[in-house]
PDB file of C-alpha atoms and ligand atoms in Angstrom:
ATOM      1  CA  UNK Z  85       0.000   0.000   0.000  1.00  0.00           C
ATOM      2  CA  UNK Z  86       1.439   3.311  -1.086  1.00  0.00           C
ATOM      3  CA  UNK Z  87       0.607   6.614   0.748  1.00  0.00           C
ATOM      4  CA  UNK Z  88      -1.655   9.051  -0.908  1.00  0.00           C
ATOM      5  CA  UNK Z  89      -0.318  11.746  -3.182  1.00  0.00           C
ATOM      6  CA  UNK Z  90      -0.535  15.174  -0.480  1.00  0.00           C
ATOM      7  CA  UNK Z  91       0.251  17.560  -3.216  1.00  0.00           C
ATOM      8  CA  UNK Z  92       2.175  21.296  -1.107  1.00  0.00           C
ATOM      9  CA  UNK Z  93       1.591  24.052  -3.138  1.00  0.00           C
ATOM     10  CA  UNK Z  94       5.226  26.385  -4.167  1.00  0.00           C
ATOM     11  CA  UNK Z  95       3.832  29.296  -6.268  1.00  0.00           C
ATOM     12  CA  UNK Z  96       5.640  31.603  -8.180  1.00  0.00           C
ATOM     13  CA  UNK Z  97       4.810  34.698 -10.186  1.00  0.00           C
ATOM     14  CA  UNK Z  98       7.080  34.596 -12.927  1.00  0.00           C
ATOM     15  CA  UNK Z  99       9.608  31.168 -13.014  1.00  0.00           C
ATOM     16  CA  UNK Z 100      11.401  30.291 -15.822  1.00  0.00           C
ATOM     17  CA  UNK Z 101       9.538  26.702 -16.142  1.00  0.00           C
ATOM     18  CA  UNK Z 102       7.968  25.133 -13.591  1.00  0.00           C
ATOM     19  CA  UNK Z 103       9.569  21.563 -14.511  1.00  0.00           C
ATOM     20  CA  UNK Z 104      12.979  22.873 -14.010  1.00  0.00           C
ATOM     21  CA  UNK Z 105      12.200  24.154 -10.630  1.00  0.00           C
ATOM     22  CA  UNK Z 106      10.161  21.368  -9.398  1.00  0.00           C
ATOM     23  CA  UNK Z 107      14.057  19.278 -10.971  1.00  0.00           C
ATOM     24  CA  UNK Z 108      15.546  21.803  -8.743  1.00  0.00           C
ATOM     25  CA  UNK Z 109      13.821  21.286  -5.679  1.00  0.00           C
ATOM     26  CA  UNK Z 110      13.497  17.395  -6.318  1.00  0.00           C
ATOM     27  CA  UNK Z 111      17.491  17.708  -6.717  1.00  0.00           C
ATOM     28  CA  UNK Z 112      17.387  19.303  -3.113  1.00  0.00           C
ATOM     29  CA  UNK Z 113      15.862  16.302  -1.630  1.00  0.00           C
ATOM     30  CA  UNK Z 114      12.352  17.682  -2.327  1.00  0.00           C
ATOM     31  CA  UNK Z 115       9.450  15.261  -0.975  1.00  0.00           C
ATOM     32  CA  UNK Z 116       6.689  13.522  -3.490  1.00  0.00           C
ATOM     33  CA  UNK Z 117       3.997  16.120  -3.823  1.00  0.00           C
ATOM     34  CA  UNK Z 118       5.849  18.731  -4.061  1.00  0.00           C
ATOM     35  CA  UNK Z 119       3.392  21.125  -6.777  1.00  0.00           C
ATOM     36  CA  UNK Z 120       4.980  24.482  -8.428  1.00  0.00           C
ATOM     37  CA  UNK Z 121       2.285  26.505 -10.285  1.00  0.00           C
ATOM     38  CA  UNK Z 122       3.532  29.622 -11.458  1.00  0.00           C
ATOM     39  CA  UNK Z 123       1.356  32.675 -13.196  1.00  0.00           C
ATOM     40  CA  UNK Z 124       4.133  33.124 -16.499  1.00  0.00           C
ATOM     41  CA  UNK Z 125       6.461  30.988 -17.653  1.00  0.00           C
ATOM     42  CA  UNK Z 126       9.897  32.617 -19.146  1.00  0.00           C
ATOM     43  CA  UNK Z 127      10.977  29.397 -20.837  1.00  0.00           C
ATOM     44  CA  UNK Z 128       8.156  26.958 -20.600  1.00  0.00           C
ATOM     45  CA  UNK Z 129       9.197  23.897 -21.833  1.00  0.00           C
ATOM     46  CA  UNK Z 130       7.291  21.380 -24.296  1.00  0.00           C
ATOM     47  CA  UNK Z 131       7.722  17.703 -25.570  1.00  0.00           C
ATOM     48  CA  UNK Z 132      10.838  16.520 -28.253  1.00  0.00           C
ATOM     49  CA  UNK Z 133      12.882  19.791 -27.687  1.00  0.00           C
ATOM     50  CA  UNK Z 134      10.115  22.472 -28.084  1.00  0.00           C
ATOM     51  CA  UNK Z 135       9.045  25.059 -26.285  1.00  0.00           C
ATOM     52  CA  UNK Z 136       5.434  26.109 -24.542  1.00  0.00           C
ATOM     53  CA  UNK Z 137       4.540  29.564 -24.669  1.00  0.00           C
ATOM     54  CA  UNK Z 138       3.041  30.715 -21.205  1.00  0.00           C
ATOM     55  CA  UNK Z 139       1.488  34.158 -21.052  1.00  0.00           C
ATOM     56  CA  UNK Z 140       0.766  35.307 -17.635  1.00  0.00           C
ATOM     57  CA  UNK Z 141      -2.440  34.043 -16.751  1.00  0.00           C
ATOM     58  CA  UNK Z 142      -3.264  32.971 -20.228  1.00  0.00           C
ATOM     59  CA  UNK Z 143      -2.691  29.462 -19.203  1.00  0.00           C
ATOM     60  CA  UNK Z 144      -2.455  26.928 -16.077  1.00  0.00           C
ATOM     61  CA  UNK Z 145       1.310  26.018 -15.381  1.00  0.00           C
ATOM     62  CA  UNK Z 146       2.081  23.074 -13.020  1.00  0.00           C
ATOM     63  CA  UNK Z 147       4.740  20.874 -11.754  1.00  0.00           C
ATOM     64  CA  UNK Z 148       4.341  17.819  -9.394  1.00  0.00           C
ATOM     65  CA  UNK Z 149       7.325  15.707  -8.116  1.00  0.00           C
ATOM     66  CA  UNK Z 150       6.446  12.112  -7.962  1.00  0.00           C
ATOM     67  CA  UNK Z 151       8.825   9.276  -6.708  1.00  0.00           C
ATOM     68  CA  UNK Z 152       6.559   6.315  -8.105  1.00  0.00           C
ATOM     69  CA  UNK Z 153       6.906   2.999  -6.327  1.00  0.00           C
ATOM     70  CA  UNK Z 154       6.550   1.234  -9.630  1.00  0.00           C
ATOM     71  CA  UNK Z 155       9.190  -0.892 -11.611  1.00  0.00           C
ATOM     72  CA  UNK Z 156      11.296   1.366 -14.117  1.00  0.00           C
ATOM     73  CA  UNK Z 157       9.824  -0.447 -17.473  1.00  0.00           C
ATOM     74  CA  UNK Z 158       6.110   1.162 -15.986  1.00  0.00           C
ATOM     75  CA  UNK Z 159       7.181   4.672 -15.654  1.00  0.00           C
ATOM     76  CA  UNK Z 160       6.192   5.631 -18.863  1.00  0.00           C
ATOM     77  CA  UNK Z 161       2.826   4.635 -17.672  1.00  0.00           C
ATOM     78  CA  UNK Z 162       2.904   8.237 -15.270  1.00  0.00           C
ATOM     79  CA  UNK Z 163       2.445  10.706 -18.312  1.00  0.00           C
ATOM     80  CA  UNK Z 164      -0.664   8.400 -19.644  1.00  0.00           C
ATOM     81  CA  UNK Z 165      -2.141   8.476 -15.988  1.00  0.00           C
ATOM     82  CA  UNK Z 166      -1.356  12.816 -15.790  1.00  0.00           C
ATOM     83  CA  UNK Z 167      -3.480  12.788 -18.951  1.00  0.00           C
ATOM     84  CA  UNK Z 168      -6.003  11.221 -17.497  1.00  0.00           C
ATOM     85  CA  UNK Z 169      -6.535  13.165 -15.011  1.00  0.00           C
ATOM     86  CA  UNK Z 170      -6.467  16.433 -16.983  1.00  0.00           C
ATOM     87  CA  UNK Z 171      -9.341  14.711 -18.922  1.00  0.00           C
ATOM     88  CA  UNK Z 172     -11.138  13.557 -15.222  1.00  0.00           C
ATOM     89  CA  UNK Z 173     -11.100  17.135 -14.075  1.00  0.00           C
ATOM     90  CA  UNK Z 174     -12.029  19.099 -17.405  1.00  0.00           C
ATOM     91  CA  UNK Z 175     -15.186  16.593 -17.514  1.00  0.00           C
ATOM     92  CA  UNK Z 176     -15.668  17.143 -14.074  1.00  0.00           C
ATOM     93  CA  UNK Z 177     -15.766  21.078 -13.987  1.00  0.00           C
ATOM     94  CA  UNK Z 178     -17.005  21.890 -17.573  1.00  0.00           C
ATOM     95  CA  UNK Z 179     -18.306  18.854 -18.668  1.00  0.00           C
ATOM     96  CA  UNK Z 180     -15.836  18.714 -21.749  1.00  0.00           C
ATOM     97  CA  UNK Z 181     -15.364  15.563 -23.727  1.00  0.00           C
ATOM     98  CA  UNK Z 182     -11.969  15.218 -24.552  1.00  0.00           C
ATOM     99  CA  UNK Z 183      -9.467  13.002 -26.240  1.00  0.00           C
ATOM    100  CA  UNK Z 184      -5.962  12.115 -25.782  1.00  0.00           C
ATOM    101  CA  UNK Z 185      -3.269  11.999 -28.609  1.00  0.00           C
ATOM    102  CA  UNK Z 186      -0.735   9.815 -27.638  1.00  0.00           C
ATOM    103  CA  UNK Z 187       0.874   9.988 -25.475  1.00  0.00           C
ATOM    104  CA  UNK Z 188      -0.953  12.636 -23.426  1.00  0.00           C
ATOM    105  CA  UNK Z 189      -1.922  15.925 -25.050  1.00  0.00           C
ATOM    106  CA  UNK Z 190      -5.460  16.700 -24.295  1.00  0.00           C
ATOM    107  CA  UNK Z 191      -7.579  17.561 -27.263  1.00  0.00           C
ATOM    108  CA  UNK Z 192     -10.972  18.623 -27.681  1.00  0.00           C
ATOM    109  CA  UNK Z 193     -12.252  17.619 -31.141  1.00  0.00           C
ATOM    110  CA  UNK Z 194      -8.485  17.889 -33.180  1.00  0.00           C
ATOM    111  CA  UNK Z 195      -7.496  20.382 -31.078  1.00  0.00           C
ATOM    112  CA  UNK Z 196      -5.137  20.594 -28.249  1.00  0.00           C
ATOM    113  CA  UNK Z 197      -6.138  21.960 -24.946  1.00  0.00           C
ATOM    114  CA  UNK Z 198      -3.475  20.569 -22.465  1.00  0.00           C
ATOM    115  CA  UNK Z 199      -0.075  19.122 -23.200  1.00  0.00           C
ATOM    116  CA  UNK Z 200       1.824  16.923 -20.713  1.00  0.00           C
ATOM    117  CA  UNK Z 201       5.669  16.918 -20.361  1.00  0.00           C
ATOM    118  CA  UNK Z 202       7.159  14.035 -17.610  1.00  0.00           C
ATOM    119  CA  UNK Z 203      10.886  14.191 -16.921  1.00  0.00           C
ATOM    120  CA  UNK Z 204      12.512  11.376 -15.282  1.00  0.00           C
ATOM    121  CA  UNK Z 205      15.988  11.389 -13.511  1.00  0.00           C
ATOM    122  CA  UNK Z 206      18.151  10.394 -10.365  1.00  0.00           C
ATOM    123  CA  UNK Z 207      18.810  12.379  -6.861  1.00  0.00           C
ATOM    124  CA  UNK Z 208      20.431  11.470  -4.055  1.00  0.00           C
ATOM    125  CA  UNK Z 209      17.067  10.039  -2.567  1.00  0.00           C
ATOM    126  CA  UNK Z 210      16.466   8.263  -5.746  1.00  0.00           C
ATOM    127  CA  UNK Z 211      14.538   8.116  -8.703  1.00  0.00           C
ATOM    128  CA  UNK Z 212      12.367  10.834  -9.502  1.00  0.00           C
ATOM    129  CA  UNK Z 213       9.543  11.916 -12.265  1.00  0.00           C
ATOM    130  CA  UNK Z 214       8.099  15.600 -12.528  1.00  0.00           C
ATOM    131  CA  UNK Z 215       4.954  15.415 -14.505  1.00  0.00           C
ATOM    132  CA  UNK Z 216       4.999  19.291 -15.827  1.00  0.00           C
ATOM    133  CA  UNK Z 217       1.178  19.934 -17.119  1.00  0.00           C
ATOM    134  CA  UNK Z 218       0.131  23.330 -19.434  1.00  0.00           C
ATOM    135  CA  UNK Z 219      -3.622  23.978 -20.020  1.00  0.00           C
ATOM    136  CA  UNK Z 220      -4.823  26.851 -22.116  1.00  0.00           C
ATOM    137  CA  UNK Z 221      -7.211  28.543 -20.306  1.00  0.00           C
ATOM    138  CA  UNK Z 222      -7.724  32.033 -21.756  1.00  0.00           C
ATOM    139  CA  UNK Z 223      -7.590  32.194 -25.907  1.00  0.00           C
ATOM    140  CA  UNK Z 224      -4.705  34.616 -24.971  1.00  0.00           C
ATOM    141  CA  UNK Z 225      -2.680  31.645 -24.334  1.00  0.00           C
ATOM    142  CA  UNK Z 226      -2.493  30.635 -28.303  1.00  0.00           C
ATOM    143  CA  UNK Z 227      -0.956  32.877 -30.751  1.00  0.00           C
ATOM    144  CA  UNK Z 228      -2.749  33.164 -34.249  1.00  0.00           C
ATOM    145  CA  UNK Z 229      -0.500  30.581 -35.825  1.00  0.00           C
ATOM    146  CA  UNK Z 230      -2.036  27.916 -33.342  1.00  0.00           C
ATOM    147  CA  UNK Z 231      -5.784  28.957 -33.749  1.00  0.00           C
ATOM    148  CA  UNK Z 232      -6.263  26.058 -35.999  1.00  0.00           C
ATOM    149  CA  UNK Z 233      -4.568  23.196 -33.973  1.00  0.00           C
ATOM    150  CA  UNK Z 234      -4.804  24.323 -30.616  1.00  0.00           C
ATOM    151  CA  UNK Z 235      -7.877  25.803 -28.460  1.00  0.00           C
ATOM    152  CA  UNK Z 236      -8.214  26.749 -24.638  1.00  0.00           C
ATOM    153  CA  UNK Z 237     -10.973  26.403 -21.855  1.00  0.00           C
ATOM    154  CA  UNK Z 238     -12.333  29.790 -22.881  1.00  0.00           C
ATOM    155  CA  UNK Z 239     -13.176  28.548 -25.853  1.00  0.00           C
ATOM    156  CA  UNK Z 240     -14.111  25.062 -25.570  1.00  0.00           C
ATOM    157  CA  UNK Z 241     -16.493  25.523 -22.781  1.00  0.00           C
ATOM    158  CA  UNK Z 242     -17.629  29.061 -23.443  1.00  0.00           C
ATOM    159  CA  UNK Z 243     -16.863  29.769 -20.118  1.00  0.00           C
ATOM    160  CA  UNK Z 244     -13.801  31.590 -18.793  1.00  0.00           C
ATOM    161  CA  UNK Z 245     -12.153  29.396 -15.932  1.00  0.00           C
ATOM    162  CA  UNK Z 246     -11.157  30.085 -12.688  1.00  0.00           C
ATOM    163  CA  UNK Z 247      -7.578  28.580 -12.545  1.00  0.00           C
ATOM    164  CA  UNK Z 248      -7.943  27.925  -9.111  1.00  0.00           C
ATOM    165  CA  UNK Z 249     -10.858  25.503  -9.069  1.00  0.00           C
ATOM    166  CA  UNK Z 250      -8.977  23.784 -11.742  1.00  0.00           C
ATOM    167  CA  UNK Z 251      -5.687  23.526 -10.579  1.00  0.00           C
ATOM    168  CA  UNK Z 252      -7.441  21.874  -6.825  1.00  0.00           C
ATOM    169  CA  UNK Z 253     -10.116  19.635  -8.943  1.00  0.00           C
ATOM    170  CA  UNK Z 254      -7.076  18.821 -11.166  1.00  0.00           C
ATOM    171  CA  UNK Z 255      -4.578  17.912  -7.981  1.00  0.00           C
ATOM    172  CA  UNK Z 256      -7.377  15.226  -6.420  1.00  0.00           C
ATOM    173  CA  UNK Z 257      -7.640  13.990  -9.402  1.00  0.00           C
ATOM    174  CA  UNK Z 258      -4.256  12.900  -9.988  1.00  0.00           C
ATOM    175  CA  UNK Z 259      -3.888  12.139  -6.870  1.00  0.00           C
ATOM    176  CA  UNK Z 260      -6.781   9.476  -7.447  1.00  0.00           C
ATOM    177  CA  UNK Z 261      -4.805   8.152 -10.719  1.00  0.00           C
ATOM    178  CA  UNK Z 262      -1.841   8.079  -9.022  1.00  0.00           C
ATOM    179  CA  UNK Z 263      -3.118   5.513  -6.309  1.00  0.00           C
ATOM    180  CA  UNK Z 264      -4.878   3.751  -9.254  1.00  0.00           C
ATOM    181  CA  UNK Z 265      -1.147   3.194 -10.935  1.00  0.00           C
ATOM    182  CA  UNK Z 266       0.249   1.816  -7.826  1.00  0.00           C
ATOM    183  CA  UNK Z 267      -2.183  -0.267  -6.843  1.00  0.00           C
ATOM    184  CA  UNK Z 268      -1.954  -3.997  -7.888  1.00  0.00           C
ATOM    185  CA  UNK Z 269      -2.807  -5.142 -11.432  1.00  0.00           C
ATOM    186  CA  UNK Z 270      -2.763  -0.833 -11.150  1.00  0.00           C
ATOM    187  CA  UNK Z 271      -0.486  -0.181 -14.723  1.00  0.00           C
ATOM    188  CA  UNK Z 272      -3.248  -2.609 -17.267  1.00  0.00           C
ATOM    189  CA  UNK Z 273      -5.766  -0.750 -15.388  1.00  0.00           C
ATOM    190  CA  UNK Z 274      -4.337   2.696 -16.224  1.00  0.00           C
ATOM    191  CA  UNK Z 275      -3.972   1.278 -19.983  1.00  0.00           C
ATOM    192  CA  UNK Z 276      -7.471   0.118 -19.981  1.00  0.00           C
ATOM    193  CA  UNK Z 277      -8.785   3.495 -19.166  1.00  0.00           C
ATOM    194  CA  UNK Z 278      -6.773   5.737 -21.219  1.00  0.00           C
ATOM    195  CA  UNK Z 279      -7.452   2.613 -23.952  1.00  0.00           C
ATOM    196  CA  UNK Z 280     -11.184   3.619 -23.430  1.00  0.00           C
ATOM    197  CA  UNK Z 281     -10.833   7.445 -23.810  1.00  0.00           C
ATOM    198  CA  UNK Z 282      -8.299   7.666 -26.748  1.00  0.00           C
ATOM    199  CA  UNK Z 283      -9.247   7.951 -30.340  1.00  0.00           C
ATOM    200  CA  UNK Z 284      -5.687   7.101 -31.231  1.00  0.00           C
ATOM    201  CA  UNK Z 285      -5.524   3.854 -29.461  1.00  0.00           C
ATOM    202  CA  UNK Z 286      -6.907   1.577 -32.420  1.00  0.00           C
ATOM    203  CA  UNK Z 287      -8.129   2.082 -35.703  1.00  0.00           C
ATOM    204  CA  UNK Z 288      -6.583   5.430 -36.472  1.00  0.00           C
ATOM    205  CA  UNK Z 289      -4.709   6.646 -39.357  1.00  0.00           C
ATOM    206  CA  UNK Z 290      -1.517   7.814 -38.297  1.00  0.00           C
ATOM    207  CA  UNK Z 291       1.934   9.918 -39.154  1.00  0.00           C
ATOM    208  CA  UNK Z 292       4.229   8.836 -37.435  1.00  0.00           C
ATOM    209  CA  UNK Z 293       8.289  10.748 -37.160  1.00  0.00           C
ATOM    210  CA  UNK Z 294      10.091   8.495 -34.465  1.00  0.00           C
ATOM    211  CA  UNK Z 295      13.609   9.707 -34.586  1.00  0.00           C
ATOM    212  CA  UNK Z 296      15.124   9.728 -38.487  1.00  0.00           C
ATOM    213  CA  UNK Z 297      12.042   7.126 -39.001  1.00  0.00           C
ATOM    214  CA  UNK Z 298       9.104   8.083 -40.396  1.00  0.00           C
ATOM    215  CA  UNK Z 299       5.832   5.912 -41.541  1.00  0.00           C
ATOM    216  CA  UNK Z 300       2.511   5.853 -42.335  1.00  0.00           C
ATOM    217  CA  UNK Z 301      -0.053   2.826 -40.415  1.00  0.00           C
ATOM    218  CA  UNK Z 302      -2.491   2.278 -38.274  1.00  0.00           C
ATOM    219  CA  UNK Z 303      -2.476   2.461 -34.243  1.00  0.00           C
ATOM    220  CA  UNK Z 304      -3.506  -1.414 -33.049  1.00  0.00           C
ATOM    221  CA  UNK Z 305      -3.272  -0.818 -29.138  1.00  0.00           C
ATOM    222  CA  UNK Z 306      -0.845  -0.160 -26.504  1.00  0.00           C
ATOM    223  CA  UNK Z 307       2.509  -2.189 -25.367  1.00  0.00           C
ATOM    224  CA  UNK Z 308       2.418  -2.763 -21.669  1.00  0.00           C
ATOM    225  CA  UNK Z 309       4.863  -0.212 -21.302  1.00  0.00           C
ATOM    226  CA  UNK Z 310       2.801   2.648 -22.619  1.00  0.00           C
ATOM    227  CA  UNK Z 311       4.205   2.529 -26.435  1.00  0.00           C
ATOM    228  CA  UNK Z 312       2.084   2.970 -29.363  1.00  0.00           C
ATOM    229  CA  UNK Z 313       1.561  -0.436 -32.023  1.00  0.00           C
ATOM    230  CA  UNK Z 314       1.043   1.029 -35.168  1.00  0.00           C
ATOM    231  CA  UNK Z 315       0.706  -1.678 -38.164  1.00  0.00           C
ATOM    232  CA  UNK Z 316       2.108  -0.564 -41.231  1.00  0.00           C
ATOM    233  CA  UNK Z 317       1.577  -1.248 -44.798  1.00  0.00           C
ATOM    234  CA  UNK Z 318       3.334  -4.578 -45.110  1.00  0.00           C
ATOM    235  CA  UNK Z 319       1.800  -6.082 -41.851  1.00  0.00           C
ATOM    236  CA  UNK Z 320       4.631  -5.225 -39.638  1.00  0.00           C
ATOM    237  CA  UNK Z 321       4.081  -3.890 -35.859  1.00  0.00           C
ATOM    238  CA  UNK Z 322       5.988  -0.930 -35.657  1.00  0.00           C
ATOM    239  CA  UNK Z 323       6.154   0.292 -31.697  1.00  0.00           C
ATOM    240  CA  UNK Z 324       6.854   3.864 -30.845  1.00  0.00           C
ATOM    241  CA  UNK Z 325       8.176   5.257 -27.564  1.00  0.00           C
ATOM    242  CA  UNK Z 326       9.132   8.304 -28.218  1.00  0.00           C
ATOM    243  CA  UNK Z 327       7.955  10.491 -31.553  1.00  0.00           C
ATOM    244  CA  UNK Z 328       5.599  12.538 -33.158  1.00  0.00           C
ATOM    245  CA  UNK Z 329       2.156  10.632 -34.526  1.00  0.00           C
ATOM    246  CA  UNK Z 330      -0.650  13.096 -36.201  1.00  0.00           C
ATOM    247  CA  UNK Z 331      -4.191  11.676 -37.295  1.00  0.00           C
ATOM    248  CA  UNK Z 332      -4.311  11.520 -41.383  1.00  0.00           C
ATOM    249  CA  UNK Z 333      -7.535  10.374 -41.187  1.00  0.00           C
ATOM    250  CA  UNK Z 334      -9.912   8.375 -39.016  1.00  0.00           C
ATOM    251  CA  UNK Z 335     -11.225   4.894 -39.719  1.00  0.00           C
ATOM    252  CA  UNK Z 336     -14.304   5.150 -37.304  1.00  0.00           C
TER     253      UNK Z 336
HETATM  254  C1  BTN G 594       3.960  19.351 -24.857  1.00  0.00           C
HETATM  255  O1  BTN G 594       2.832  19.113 -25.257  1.00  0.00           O
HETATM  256  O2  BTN G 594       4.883  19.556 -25.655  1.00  0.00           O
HETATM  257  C2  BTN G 594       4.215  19.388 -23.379  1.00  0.00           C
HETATM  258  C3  BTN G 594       3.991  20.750 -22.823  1.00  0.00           C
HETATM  259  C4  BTN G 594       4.152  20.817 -21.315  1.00  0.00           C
HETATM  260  C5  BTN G 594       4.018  22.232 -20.806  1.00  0.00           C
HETATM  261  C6  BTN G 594       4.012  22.296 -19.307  1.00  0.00           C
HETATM  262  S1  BTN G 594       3.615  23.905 -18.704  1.00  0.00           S
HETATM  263  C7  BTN G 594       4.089  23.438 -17.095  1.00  0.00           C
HETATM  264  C8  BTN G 594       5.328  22.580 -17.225  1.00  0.00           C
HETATM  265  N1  BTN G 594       6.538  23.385 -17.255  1.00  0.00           N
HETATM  266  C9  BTN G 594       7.140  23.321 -18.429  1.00  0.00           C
HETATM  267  O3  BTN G 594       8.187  23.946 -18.719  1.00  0.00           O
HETATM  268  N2  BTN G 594       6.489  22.513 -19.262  1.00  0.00           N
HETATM  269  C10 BTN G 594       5.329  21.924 -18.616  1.00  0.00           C
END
């Protein structure tokens, strides 16, 4: 039995990104839980090298440390369970229906509303993942060149959010997700569930750039591990952990 996730709260105005501090702190012997929101990021930072533009207030910017007691080849399993949540919490509070794009950006229709970056490493008090989350909240938070592939609470619900109520909704419910992962039998679980709420997870036409290796197929299911089966013209299971995969086109 693990403890419960007791998420303390280290807020900051202005931070240059909320995953390196929360790798700061962690690196300081920070304690699981540990959350840093901050209004504005400087130097917000996004999946495969990018960056995440953060206007003050525009968006919700948060950190959590987590020191999983879960074996090393599950880990991967902690972004799929953040995504989740973000999708538990935005039902609960606006009643949005959302989808997640493997691995874990949270879309409504095509469109991204959340994107999820986890960063594992070692300190002295061992291993550690910070599960960095970015929700667009006010259209502000998109630039003009995004309008088409990206969209924020504001819009999506018609209703302009109070980051507050999000950010605590959004904190129990990773910290139910997070018990869910650890819990016996707890990682097919999580992959049953995301399984359930993910257009990408069978049947979809898919782009895929994985390194210098791109390919065309279509997404058959998840590897234990989290990785995304994608059969490809000839038959062949290709299995990506770490890449970029964009819809072509839907089979359902
Ligand atoms: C992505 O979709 O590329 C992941 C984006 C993750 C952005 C969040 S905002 C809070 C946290 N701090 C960061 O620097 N990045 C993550």
């Amino acid at each position: 039995m693990t403890e419960p996730l007791k998420p303390t709260m280290l807020r900051f105005d202005s931070i240059d990104s909320t995953n390196l501090e929360a790798m700061r702190q962690a690196r300081a012997g920070a304690q699981e839980g540990l959350c840093i929101v901050a209004r504005e990021q400087t130097a917000g930072r996004g999946r495969l090298d990018r960056s995440w533009l953060s206007p003050r207030d525009a968006g919700l910017y948060l950190s959590i440390v987590l020191r999983p007691q879960l074996k090393l080849n599950v880990w991967p399993l902690v972004t799929l369970m953040g995504a989740l949540a973000v999708s538990d919490a935005l039902r609960h509070l606006y009643g949005l229906s959302t989808d997640i794009k493997w691995p874990n950006d949270v879309c409504v229709g095509d469109r991204k509303l959340c994107g999820i970056l986890a960063e594992t490493f070692e300190t002295e008090a061992g291993s550690v993942c910070v599960l960095g989350i970015g929700i667009n909240l006010l259209k502000a938070a998109l630039p003009p060149e995004l309008e088409a592939l990206a969209t924020s609470i504001e819009s999506a619900a018609q209703a302009v959010p109070d980051a507050e109520a999000l950010l605590q909704a959004l904190l129990r419910r990773l910290a139910l997700r997070y018990e869910q992962l650890q819990e016996t039998d707890g990682a097919p679980s999580v992959l049953r569930d995301w399984t359930a709420v993910s257009s990408y997870a069978f049947g979809k036409i898919v782009h895929v750039v994985a390194g210098a290796e791109v390919f065309a197929g279509v997404t058959c299911g998840l590897e234990d591990d989290g990785a995304l089966r994608v059969e490809i013209a000839n038959g062949e299971i290709k299995v990506v952990r770490a890449g970029d995969v964009r819809s072509v086109r839907s089979k359902r």
